Amino acid sequence: MTPNLLILGGTTEARRLCGAAAQAGLTGKVSMAGRVDRPAPQALPLRVGGFGGVAGLVDYLRRNDVTHLVDATHPFAAQMSANAVAACAETRVPLLALTRAPWQAQPGDRWQHVPDIAGAVAALDGPKRRVMLAVGRMHLAEFSANPQHFHLLRLVDASDGPLPLPDCHAVVDRGPFTVEGDMALMRHHRIAVIVAKNAGGTGAQAKIIAARQLGLPVIMIDRPAIPPRRETHFVDDVMRWLGHEVTDLGV
Ligand code: 3Y8
Ligand code: NAP
């Protein structure tokens, strides 16, 4: 059966998979939620916006004769991933997740693991500190529980309204980031602690290496639970799963 692929995207790995699939001449689309103003260009046609829950995704899969679903979303996109498991169980469309291993603490890392955003907020209770919040925009308001801190924020898009934190500075930038750039940012703003999601992969890893080199503590937010599904960390595995013999895909 000639694959008709749907990739749930929004990550570096999803973009690379789109490149491999396009290079192999496969038919398919990549999907994003529409969280940012200008999504990065993708090598497959892009659809943007929610599907409308599990039922909406079931309907989409059927109406578009999707033969294979690859969930290449970010590990914190737990709702999307759970919906994909449920929709593929209902439609029997084969599902494969393209994921990246969580970061593991290395010698020199000063990590404090917390289970979720609320745990990160609680870990910041205490006297004024200079905090780098490298967790995006969607959960900023939760950190207003500690207004005494200075917060350095990094956002993909400039905020269209006042930020929910009284003493903060927002850097508008999208990854992948560099260690040198993140070390300079931390030094310039005299950062004392970094808050990070355990995204894994390389696109957000610069701040973790920068913190290690500067000897700074990291409040590391562990990943949310996702229902079990078939997974791989490798684009080549996905291409083989799609019945495409892997050549030198150069990705
Ligand atoms: C819309 C689509 C590529 C993909 C790039 C990766 C790497 C750079 C690092 C920091 C951490 C953060 C954030 C981050 C990274 C990659 C990858 C990754 C973290 C884009 C993109 C979309 C989003 C959504 C955005 C979230 C936000 C999270 C910023 C594209 C650029 C913090 C996650 O303003 C908002 O509403 C932003 C929302 C979800 C998390 C949040 O809570 O705010 N990603 N990021 C996707 C969609 O609409 O479906 O334009 O590429 C993709 C990327 N962001 O092509 O190389 O693969 O993870 N994204 C985190 O990891 O903590 C930044 O600053 O150090
Ligand atoms: P989420 O909380 O798991 O999803 C919430 C809802 O957003 C989903 O139920 C779905 O709406 C819609 N959605 C999410 N991803 C989608 C996609 N790829 N295509 C179409 N609809 C999607 O997801 P999130 O954490 O907001 O992440 C949204 C997007 O940003 C994902 O593409 C993810 O890969 C990317 N991203 C997220 C993070 C992060 O830190 N969360 C980091 C980097 C990139 P319906 O129920 O209506 O279908």
mmCIF file of N, CA and C in Angstrom, residues 95-222:
data_model
loop_
_atom_site.group_PDB
_atom_site.id
_atom_site.type_symbol
_atom_site.label_atom_id
_atom_site.label_comp_id
_atom_site.label_asym_id
_atom_site.label_seq_id
_atom_site.Cartn_x
_atom_site.Cartn_y
_atom_site.Cartn_z
ATOM 1 N N LEU A 95 0.387 3.520 14.012
ATOM 2 C CA LEU A 95 0.972 4.692 14.677
ATOM 3 C C LEU A 95 2.409 4.382 15.088
ATOM 4 N N LEU A 96 3.308 5.322 14.811
ATOM 5 C CA LEU A 96 4.698 5.213 15.287
ATOM 6 C C LEU A 96 5.084 6.583 15.837
ATOM 7 N N ALA A 97 5.673 6.615 17.014
ATOM 8 C CA ALA A 97 6.125 7.890 17.588
ATOM 9 C C ALA A 97 7.619 8.056 17.314
ATOM 10 N N LEU A 98 7.972 9.244 16.811
ATOM 11 C CA LEU A 98 9.389 9.598 16.612
ATOM 12 C C LEU A 98 9.763 10.521 17.766
ATOM 13 N N THR A 99 10.533 9.998 18.709
ATOM 14 C CA THR A 99 10.778 10.752 19.950
ATOM 15 C C THR A 99 12.281 10.914 20.148
ATOM 16 N N ARG A 100 12.642 11.662 21.179
ATOM 17 C CA ARG A 100 14.068 11.782 21.521
ATOM 18 C C ARG A 100 14.195 11.441 22.994
ATOM 19 N N ALA A 101 15.327 10.791 23.300
ATOM 20 C CA ALA A 101 15.553 10.333 24.675
ATOM 21 C C ALA A 101 15.629 11.540 25.615
ATOM 22 N N PRO A 102 15.130 11.385 26.860
ATOM 23 C CA PRO A 102 15.292 12.489 27.815
ATOM 24 C C PRO A 102 16.769 12.778 28.060
ATOM 25 N N TRP A 103 17.092 14.010 28.394
ATOM 26 C CA TRP A 103 18.464 14.329 28.786
ATOM 27 C C TRP A 103 18.763 13.642 30.118
ATOM 28 N N GLN A 104 19.979 13.157 30.261
ATOM 29 C CA GLN A 104 20.424 12.570 31.534
ATOM 30 C C GLN A 104 21.476 13.503 32.137
ATOM 31 N N ALA A 105 21.426 13.653 33.446
ATOM 32 C CA ALA A 105 22.415 14.525 34.109
ATOM 33 C C ALA A 105 23.824 13.984 33.882
ATOM 34 N N GLN A 106 24.734 14.881 33.548
ATOM 35 C CA GLN A 106 26.152 14.530 33.339
ATOM 36 C C GLN A 106 26.957 15.024 34.548
ATOM 37 N N PRO A 107 28.205 14.535 34.689
ATOM 38 C CA PRO A 107 29.060 15.089 35.779
ATOM 39 C C PRO A 107 29.116 16.616 35.666
ATOM 40 N N GLY A 108 28.924 17.274 36.801
ATOM 41 C CA GLY A 108 28.956 18.738 36.785
ATOM 42 C C GLY A 108 27.576 19.346 36.725
ATOM 43 N N ASP A 109 26.556 18.545 36.360
ATOM 44 C CA ASP A 109 25.190 19.085 36.331
ATOM 45 C C ASP A 109 24.662 19.236 37.750
ATOM 46 N N ARG A 110 23.941 20.328 37.988
ATOM 47 C CA ARG A 110 23.320 20.571 39.306
ATOM 48 C C ARG A 110 21.812 20.616 39.101
ATOM 49 N N TRP A 111 21.199 19.468 38.827
ATOM 50 C CA TRP A 111 19.774 19.414 38.508
ATOM 51 C C TRP A 111 18.941 19.180 39.754
ATOM 52 N N GLN A 112 17.796 19.851 39.806
ATOM 53 C CA GLN A 112 16.756 19.499 40.773
ATOM 54 C C GLN A 112 15.543 19.060 39.961
ATOM 55 N N HIS A 113 15.183 17.766 39.999
ATOM 56 C CA HIS A 113 14.045 17.260 39.224
ATOM 57 C C HIS A 113 12.735 17.659 39.893
ATOM 58 N N VAL A 114 11.804 18.150 39.083
ATOM 59 C CA VAL A 114 10.437 18.402 39.573
ATOM 60 C C VAL A 114 9.480 17.720 38.583
ATOM 61 N N PRO A 115 8.281 17.322 39.042
ATOM 62 C CA PRO A 115 7.415 16.513 38.173
ATOM 63 C C PRO A 115 6.680 17.306 37.093
ATOM 64 N N ASP A 116 6.505 18.623 37.315
ATOM 65 C CA ASP A 116 5.669 19.411 36.377
ATOM 66 C C ASP A 116 5.905 20.898 36.639
ATOM 67 N N ILE A 117 5.159 21.725 35.885
ATOM 68 C CA ILE A 117 5.338 23.186 36.004
ATOM 69 C C ILE A 117 5.077 23.633 37.454
ATOM 70 N N ALA A 118 4.028 23.096 38.066
ATOM 71 C CA ALA A 118 3.714 23.492 39.460
ATOM 72 C C ALA A 118 4.885 23.160 40.382
ATOM 73 N N GLY A 119 5.530 22.054 40.120
ATOM 74 C CA GLY A 119 6.700 21.678 40.927
ATOM 75 C C GLY A 119 7.848 22.656 40.740
ATOM 76 N N ALA A 120 7.979 23.173 39.511
ATOM 77 C CA ALA A 120 9.044 24.163 39.242
ATOM 78 C C ALA A 120 8.728 25.457 39.977
ATOM 79 N N VAL A 121 7.447 25.849 39.978
ATOM 80 C CA VAL A 121 7.041 27.076 40.680
ATOM 81 C C VAL A 121 7.352 26.930 42.179
ATOM 82 N N ALA A 122 6.983 25.784 42.728
ATOM 83 C CA ALA A 122 7.227 25.550 44.169
ATOM 84 C C ALA A 122 8.718 25.559 44.489
ATOM 85 N N ALA A 123 9.519 25.054 43.570
ATOM 86 C CA ALA A 123 10.982 24.990 43.813
ATOM 87 C C ALA A 123 11.597 26.386 43.838
ATOM 88 N N LEU A 124 10.851 27.355 43.306
ATOM 89 C CA LEU A 124 11.370 28.733 43.260
ATOM 90 C C LEU A 124 10.878 29.571 44.442
ATOM 91 N N ASP A 125 10.117 28.960 45.353
ATOM 92 C CA ASP A 125 9.716 29.723 46.561
ATOM 93 C C ASP A 125 10.984 30.161 47.287
ATOM 94 N N GLY A 126 10.955 31.426 47.786
ATOM 95 C CA GLY A 126 12.130 31.866 48.540
ATOM 96 C C GLY A 126 12.566 33.256 48.104
ATOM 97 N N PRO A 127 13.685 33.724 48.644
ATOM 98 C CA PRO A 127 14.118 35.102 48.406
ATOM 99 C C PRO A 127 14.400 35.378 46.926
ATOM 100 N N LYS A 128 14.460 36.667 46.627
ATOM 101 C CA LYS A 128 14.647 37.114 45.238
ATOM 102 C C LYS A 128 15.847 36.439 44.583
ATOM 103 N N ARG A 129 15.635 35.956 43.368
ATOM 104 C CA ARG A 129 16.727 35.372 42.575
ATOM 105 C C ARG A 129 16.583 35.829 41.121
ATOM 106 N N ARG A 130 17.603 35.629 40.346
ATOM 107 C CA ARG A 130 17.580 35.927 38.910
ATOM 108 C C ARG A 130 17.431 34.597 38.171
ATOM 109 N N VAL A 131 16.207 34.416 37.601
ATOM 110 C CA VAL A 131 15.767 33.120 37.079
ATOM 111 C C VAL A 131 15.638 33.181 35.559
ATOM 112 N N MET A 132 16.215 32.223 34.859
ATOM 113 C CA MET A 132 15.965 32.104 33.407
ATOM 114 C C MET A 132 14.844 31.089 33.199
ATOM 115 N N LEU A 133 13.709 31.553 32.692
ATOM 116 C CA LEU A 133 12.546 30.696 32.436
ATOM 117 C C LEU A 133 12.560 30.314 30.966
ATOM 118 N N ALA A 134 13.177 29.177 30.633
ATOM 119 C CA ALA A 134 13.270 28.771 29.225
ATOM 120 C C ALA A 134 12.227 27.691 28.937
ATOM 121 N N VAL A 135 10.975 28.037 29.247
ATOM 122 C CA VAL A 135 9.893 27.061 29.090
ATOM 123 C C VAL A 135 8.781 27.604 28.186
ATOM 124 N N GLY A 136 9.097 28.645 27.460
ATOM 125 C CA GLY A 136 8.121 29.163 26.491
ATOM 126 C C GLY A 136 7.104 30.089 27.121
ATOM 127 N N ARG A 137 5.972 30.229 26.452
ATOM 128 C CA ARG A 137 4.978 31.257 26.824
ATOM 129 C C ARG A 137 3.757 30.671 27.524
ATOM 130 N N MET A 138 3.414 29.422 27.199
ATOM 131 C CA MET A 138 2.093 28.910 27.564
ATOM 132 C C MET A 138 1.890 28.814 29.067
ATOM 133 N N HIS A 139 2.952 28.721 29.856
ATOM 134 C CA HIS A 139 2.769 28.510 31.296
ATOM 135 C C HIS A 139 3.361 29.644 32.133
ATOM 136 N N LEU A 140 3.641 30.784 31.501
ATOM 137 C CA LEU A 140 4.317 31.884 32.230
ATOM 138 C C LEU A 140 3.517 32.335 33.449
ATOM 139 N N ALA A 141 2.197 32.427 33.299
ATOM 140 C CA ALA A 141 1.376 33.008 34.375
ATOM 141 C C ALA A 141 1.572 32.236 35.681
ATOM 142 N N GLU A 142 1.856 30.930 35.597
ATOM 143 C CA GLU A 142 1.997 30.131 36.821
ATOM 144 C C GLU A 142 3.201 30.586 37.646
ATOM 145 N N PHE A 143 4.174 31.206 36.983
ATOM 146 C CA PHE A 143 5.385 31.626 37.710
ATOM 147 C C PHE A 143 5.188 32.977 38.405
ATOM 148 N N SER A 144 4.018 33.596 38.207
ATOM 149 C CA SER A 144 3.769 34.872 38.906
ATOM 150 C C SER A 144 3.522 34.639 40.394
ATOM 151 N N ALA A 145 3.519 33.384 40.810
ATOM 152 C CA ALA A 145 3.399 33.068 42.249
ATOM 153 C C ALA A 145 4.613 33.583 43.021
ATOM 154 N N ASN A 146 5.715 33.823 42.316
ATOM 155 C CA ASN A 146 6.936 34.346 42.956
ATOM 156 C C ASN A 146 7.372 35.647 42.278
ATOM 157 N N PRO A 147 6.593 36.744 42.506
ATOM 158 C CA PRO A 147 6.889 38.006 41.809
ATOM 159 C C PRO A 147 8.190 38.659 42.267
ATOM 160 N N GLN A 148 8.771 38.126 43.373
ATOM 161 C CA GLN A 148 9.995 38.750 43.921
ATOM 162 C C GLN A 148 11.199 38.522 43.007
ATOM 163 N N HIS A 149 11.098 37.504 42.125
ATOM 164 C CA HIS A 149 12.263 37.177 41.289
ATOM 165 C C HIS A 149 12.368 38.102 40.077
ATOM 166 N N PHE A 150 13.608 38.217 39.552
ATOM 167 C CA PHE A 150 13.783 38.711 38.179
ATOM 168 C C PHE A 150 13.696 37.494 37.252
ATOM 169 N N HIS A 151 12.849 37.581 36.206
ATOM 170 C CA HIS A 151 12.710 36.457 35.270
ATOM 171 C C HIS A 151 13.236 36.857 33.897
ATOM 172 N N LEU A 152 14.156 36.078 33.358
ATOM 173 C CA LEU A 152 14.567 36.212 31.955
ATOM 174 C C LEU A 152 13.726 35.206 31.164
ATOM 175 N N LEU A 153 12.974 35.705 30.206
ATOM 176 C CA LEU A 153 12.068 34.853 29.428
ATOM 177 C C LEU A 153 12.603 34.697 28.017
ATOM 178 N N ARG A 154 12.285 33.562 27.396
ATOM 179 C CA ARG A 154 12.618 33.388 25.976
ATOM 180 C C ARG A 154 11.340 32.927 25.270
ATOM 181 N N LEU A 155 10.906 33.758 24.321
ATOM 182 C CA LEU A 155 9.635 33.499 23.637
ATOM 183 C C LEU A 155 9.867 33.359 22.143
ATOM 184 N N VAL A 156 9.018 32.568 21.502
ATOM 185 C CA VAL A 156 9.143 32.422 20.047
ATOM 186 C C VAL A 156 8.616 33.671 19.355
ATOM 187 N N ASP A 157 7.510 34.194 19.859
ATOM 188 C CA ASP A 157 6.922 35.418 19.285
ATOM 189 C C ASP A 157 6.894 36.502 20.350
ATOM 190 N N ALA A 158 7.009 37.771 19.908
ATOM 191 C CA ALA A 158 6.900 38.889 20.849
ATOM 192 C C ALA A 158 5.513 38.828 21.498
ATOM 193 N N SER A 159 5.467 39.118 22.778
ATOM 194 C CA SER A 159 4.189 39.039 23.480
ATOM 195 C C SER A 159 3.260 40.140 22.988
ATOM 196 N N ASP A 160 1.978 39.788 22.745
ATOM 197 C CA ASP A 160 1.052 40.831 22.236
ATOM 198 C C ASP A 160 0.358 41.553 23.392
ATOM 199 N N GLY A 161 0.769 41.316 24.606
ATOM 200 C CA GLY A 161 0.169 42.043 25.723
ATOM 201 C C GLY A 161 1.166 42.100 26.869
ATOM 202 N N PRO A 162 0.769 42.661 28.008
ATOM 203 C CA PRO A 162 1.713 42.726 29.142
ATOM 204 C C PRO A 162 2.050 41.316 29.620
ATOM 205 N N LEU A 163 3.298 41.155 30.031
ATOM 206 C CA LEU A 163 3.728 39.854 30.537
ATOM 207 C C LEU A 163 3.263 39.725 31.980
ATOM 208 N N PRO A 164 2.945 38.520 32.432
ATOM 209 C CA PRO A 164 2.357 38.320 33.771
ATOM 210 C C PRO A 164 3.389 38.387 34.907
ATOM 211 N N LEU A 165 4.617 38.823 34.607
ATOM 212 C CA LEU A 165 5.663 38.828 35.641
ATOM 213 C C LEU A 165 6.184 40.260 35.782
ATOM 214 N N PRO A 166 6.198 40.818 37.013
ATOM 215 C CA PRO A 166 6.522 42.248 37.193
ATOM 216 C C PRO A 166 7.952 42.615 36.825
ATOM 217 N N ASP A 167 8.906 41.777 37.198
ATOM 218 C CA ASP A 167 10.313 42.146 36.962
ATOM 219 C C ASP A 167 10.891 41.131 35.977
ATOM 220 N N CYS A 168 10.755 41.402 34.661
ATOM 221 C CA CYS A 168 11.207 40.397 33.690
ATOM 222 C C CYS A 168 11.747 41.064 32.439
ATOM 223 N N HIS A 169 12.513 40.306 31.708
ATOM 224 C CA HIS A 169 13.024 40.745 30.409
ATOM 225 C C HIS A 169 12.781 39.601 29.423
ATOM 226 N N ALA A 170 12.143 39.900 28.298
ATOM 227 C CA ALA A 170 11.820 38.849 27.321
ATOM 228 C C ALA A 170 12.769 38.930 26.129
ATOM 229 N N VAL A 171 13.363 37.795 25.800
ATOM 230 C CA VAL A 171 14.170 37.663 24.578
ATOM 231 C C VAL A 171 13.292 36.940 23.558
ATOM 232 N N VAL A 172 13.132 37.513 22.384
ATOM 233 C CA VAL A 172 12.324 36.850 21.357
ATOM 234 C C VAL A 172 13.276 36.089 20.437
ATOM 235 N N ASP A 173 13.238 34.780 20.514
ATOM 236 C CA ASP A 173 14.179 33.958 19.737
ATOM 237 C C ASP A 173 13.618 32.544 19.645
ATOM 238 N N ARG A 174 13.917 31.895 18.516
ATOM 239 C CA ARG A 174 13.493 30.502 18.434
ATOM 240 C C ARG A 174 14.738 29.641 18.245
ATOM 241 N N GLY A 175 14.695 28.423 18.771
ATOM 242 C CA GLY A 175 15.869 27.568 18.635
ATOM 243 C C GLY A 175 15.963 27.065 17.212
ATOM 244 N N PRO A 176 16.828 26.139 16.969
ATOM 245 C CA PRO A 176 17.865 25.620 17.882
ATOM 246 C C PRO A 176 18.854 26.689 18.350
ATOM 247 N N PHE A 177 19.255 26.612 19.622
ATOM 248 C CA PHE A 177 20.127 27.607 20.247
ATOM 249 C C PHE A 177 21.562 27.104 20.291
ATOM 250 N N THR A 178 22.505 27.987 20.677
ATOM 251 C CA THR A 178 23.918 27.577 20.771
ATOM 252 C C THR A 178 24.394 27.728 22.220
ATOM 253 N N VAL A 179 25.378 26.923 22.588
ATOM 254 C CA VAL A 179 25.929 26.984 23.949
ATOM 255 C C VAL A 179 26.542 28.360 24.198
ATOM 256 N N GLU A 180 27.301 28.844 23.217
ATOM 257 C CA GLU A 180 27.952 30.163 23.391
ATOM 258 C C GLU A 180 26.881 31.239 23.593
ATOM 259 N N GLY A 181 25.839 31.174 22.766
ATOM 260 C CA GLY A 181 24.780 32.174 22.871
ATOM 261 C C GLY A 181 24.090 32.107 24.208
ATOM 262 N N ASP A 182 23.820 30.889 24.697
ATOM 263 C CA ASP A 182 23.115 30.765 25.969
ATOM 264 C C ASP A 182 24.013 31.137 27.153
ATOM 265 N N MET A 183 25.323 30.834 27.053
ATOM 266 C CA MET A 183 26.239 31.254 28.140
ATOM 267 C C MET A 183 26.298 32.783 28.208
ATOM 268 N N ALA A 184 26.381 33.414 27.050
ATOM 269 C CA ALA A 184 26.453 34.892 27.015
ATOM 270 C C ALA A 184 25.170 35.481 27.598
ATOM 271 N N LEU A 185 24.028 34.884 27.252
ATOM 272 C CA LEU A 185 22.732 35.372 27.751
ATOM 273 C C LEU A 185 22.673 35.250 29.273
ATOM 274 N N MET A 186 23.101 34.119 29.793
ATOM 275 C CA MET A 186 23.061 33.876 31.242
ATOM 276 C C MET A 186 24.012 34.817 31.975
ATOM 277 N N ARG A 187 25.195 35.029 31.407
ATOM 278 C CA ARG A 187 26.174 35.941 32.036
ATOM 279 C C ARG A 187 25.648 37.371 32.007
ATOM 280 N N HIS A 188 25.136 37.775 30.845
ATOM 281 C CA HIS A 188 24.686 39.169 30.676
ATOM 282 C C HIS A 188 23.595 39.509 31.693
ATOM 283 N N HIS A 189 22.708 38.537 31.922
ATOM 284 C CA HIS A 189 21.578 38.797 32.843
ATOM 285 C C HIS A 189 21.855 38.278 34.252
ATOM 286 N N ARG A 190 23.090 37.864 34.517
ATOM 287 C CA ARG A 190 23.518 37.420 35.860
ATOM 288 C C ARG A 190 22.545 36.368 36.413
ATOM 289 N N ILE A 191 22.221 35.391 35.559
ATOM 290 C CA ILE A 191 21.263 34.350 35.920
ATOM 291 C C ILE A 191 21.827 33.446 37.001
ATOM 292 N N ALA A 192 20.984 33.106 37.998
ATOM 293 C CA ALA A 192 21.429 32.254 39.118
ATOM 294 C C ALA A 192 20.841 30.849 39.024
ATOM 295 N N VAL A 193 19.712 30.691 38.273
ATOM 296 C CA VAL A 193 19.074 29.375 38.160
ATOM 297 C C VAL A 193 18.271 29.341 36.862
ATOM 298 N N ILE A 194 18.234 28.167 36.238
ATOM 299 C CA ILE A 194 17.525 27.973 34.970
ATOM 300 C C ILE A 194 16.378 27.005 35.189
ATOM 301 N N VAL A 195 15.217 27.288 34.600
ATOM 302 C CA VAL A 195 14.082 26.345 34.602
ATOM 303 C C VAL A 195 13.941 25.792 33.188
ATOM 304 N N ALA A 196 13.932 24.465 33.071
ATOM 305 C CA ALA A 196 13.893 23.823 31.744
ATOM 306 C C ALA A 196 12.962 22.622 31.761
ATOM 307 N N LYS A 197 12.349 22.345 30.611
ATOM 308 C CA LYS A 197 11.606 21.100 30.409
ATOM 309 C C LYS A 197 12.589 20.064 29.880
ATOM 310 N N ASN A 198 12.407 18.827 30.282
ATOM 311 C CA ASN A 198 13.300 17.797 29.755
ATOM 312 C C ASN A 198 12.835 17.405 28.359
ATOM 313 N N ALA A 199 13.135 18.306 27.416
ATOM 314 C CA ALA A 199 12.686 18.155 26.023
ATOM 315 C C ALA A 199 13.462 17.048 25.309
ATOM 316 N N GLY A 200 14.722 16.850 25.715
ATOM 317 C CA GLY A 200 15.553 15.925 24.961
ATOM 318 C C GLY A 200 15.906 16.565 23.620
ATOM 319 N N GLY A 201 16.625 15.815 22.806
ATOM 320 C CA GLY A 201 17.014 16.344 21.506
ATOM 321 C C GLY A 201 18.089 17.412 21.642
ATOM 322 N N THR A 202 18.322 18.100 20.536
ATOM 323 C CA THR A 202 19.450 19.051 20.495
ATOM 324 C C THR A 202 18.974 20.506 20.455
ATOM 325 N N GLY A 203 17.739 20.729 20.002
ATOM 326 C CA GLY A 203 17.286 22.104 19.751
ATOM 327 C C GLY A 203 17.205 22.966 20.988
ATOM 328 N N ALA A 204 16.999 22.346 22.152
ATOM 329 C CA ALA A 204 16.859 23.140 23.383
ATOM 330 C C ALA A 204 17.987 22.822 24.366
ATOM 331 N N GLN A 205 18.959 22.020 23.902
ATOM 332 C CA GLN A 205 19.944 21.473 24.851
ATOM 333 C C GLN A 205 21.028 22.481 25.223
ATOM 334 N N ALA A 206 21.194 23.513 24.399
ATOM 335 C CA ALA A 206 22.295 24.467 24.616
ATOM 336 C C ALA A 206 22.273 25.018 26.043
ATOM 337 N N LYS A 207 21.082 25.361 26.552
ATOM 338 C CA LYS A 207 21.011 25.970 27.886
ATOM 339 C C LYS A 207 21.460 25.010 28.980
ATOM 340 N N ILE A 208 21.253 23.716 28.759
ATOM 341 C CA ILE A 208 21.653 22.706 29.747
ATOM 342 C C ILE A 208 23.183 22.632 29.792
ATOM 343 N N ILE A 209 23.811 22.654 28.631
ATOM 344 C CA ILE A 209 25.288 22.599 28.567
ATOM 345 C C ILE A 209 25.872 23.913 29.083
ATOM 346 N N ALA A 210 25.214 25.023 28.736
ATOM 347 C CA ALA A 210 25.686 26.334 29.222
ATOM 348 C C ALA A 210 25.623 26.378 30.746
ATOM 349 N N ALA A 211 24.529 25.882 31.329
ATOM 350 C CA ALA A 211 24.392 25.879 32.792
ATOM 351 C C ALA A 211 25.501 25.034 33.418
ATOM 352 N N ARG A 212 25.808 23.887 32.806
ATOM 353 C CA ARG A 212 26.863 23.004 33.328
ATOM 354 C C ARG A 212 28.203 23.751 33.319
ATOM 355 N N GLN A 213 28.479 24.422 32.213
ATOM 356 C CA GLN A 213 29.782 25.093 32.099
ATOM 357 C C GLN A 213 29.894 26.289 33.040
ATOM 358 N N LEU A 214 28.757 26.889 33.347
ATOM 359 C CA LEU A 214 28.764 28.037 34.269
ATOM 360 C C LEU A 214 28.547 27.598 35.716
ATOM 361 N N GLY A 215 28.310 26.296 35.933
ATOM 362 C CA GLY A 215 28.091 25.791 37.298
ATOM 363 C C GLY A 215 26.779 26.245 37.897
ATOM 364 N N LEU A 216 25.768 26.495 37.032
ATOM 365 C CA LEU A 216 24.469 26.993 37.520
ATOM 366 C C LEU A 216 23.494 25.841 37.734
ATOM 367 N N PRO A 217 22.626 25.966 38.767
ATOM 368 C CA PRO A 217 21.619 24.930 39.002
ATOM 369 C C PRO A 217 20.506 24.997 37.960
ATOM 370 N N VAL A 218 19.914 23.842 37.684
ATOM 371 C CA VAL A 218 18.794 23.744 36.743
ATOM 372 C C VAL A 218 17.619 23.074 37.446
ATOM 373 N N ILE A 219 16.464 23.711 37.394
ATOM 374 C CA ILE A 219 15.218 23.050 37.829
ATOM 375 C C ILE A 219 14.687 22.332 36.592
ATOM 376 N N MET A 220 14.775 21.020 36.584
ATOM 377 C CA MET A 220 14.470 20.208 35.406
ATOM 378 C C MET A 220 13.066 19.608 35.542
ATOM 379 N N ILE A 221 12.183 20.001 34.637
ATOM 380 C CA ILE A 221 10.800 19.516 34.670
ATOM 381 C C ILE A 221 10.718 18.196 33.916
ATOM 382 N N ASP A 222 10.376 17.148 34.623
ATOM 383 C CA ASP A 222 10.291 15.822 33.995
ATOM 384 C C ASP A 222 9.077 15.758 33.075
#
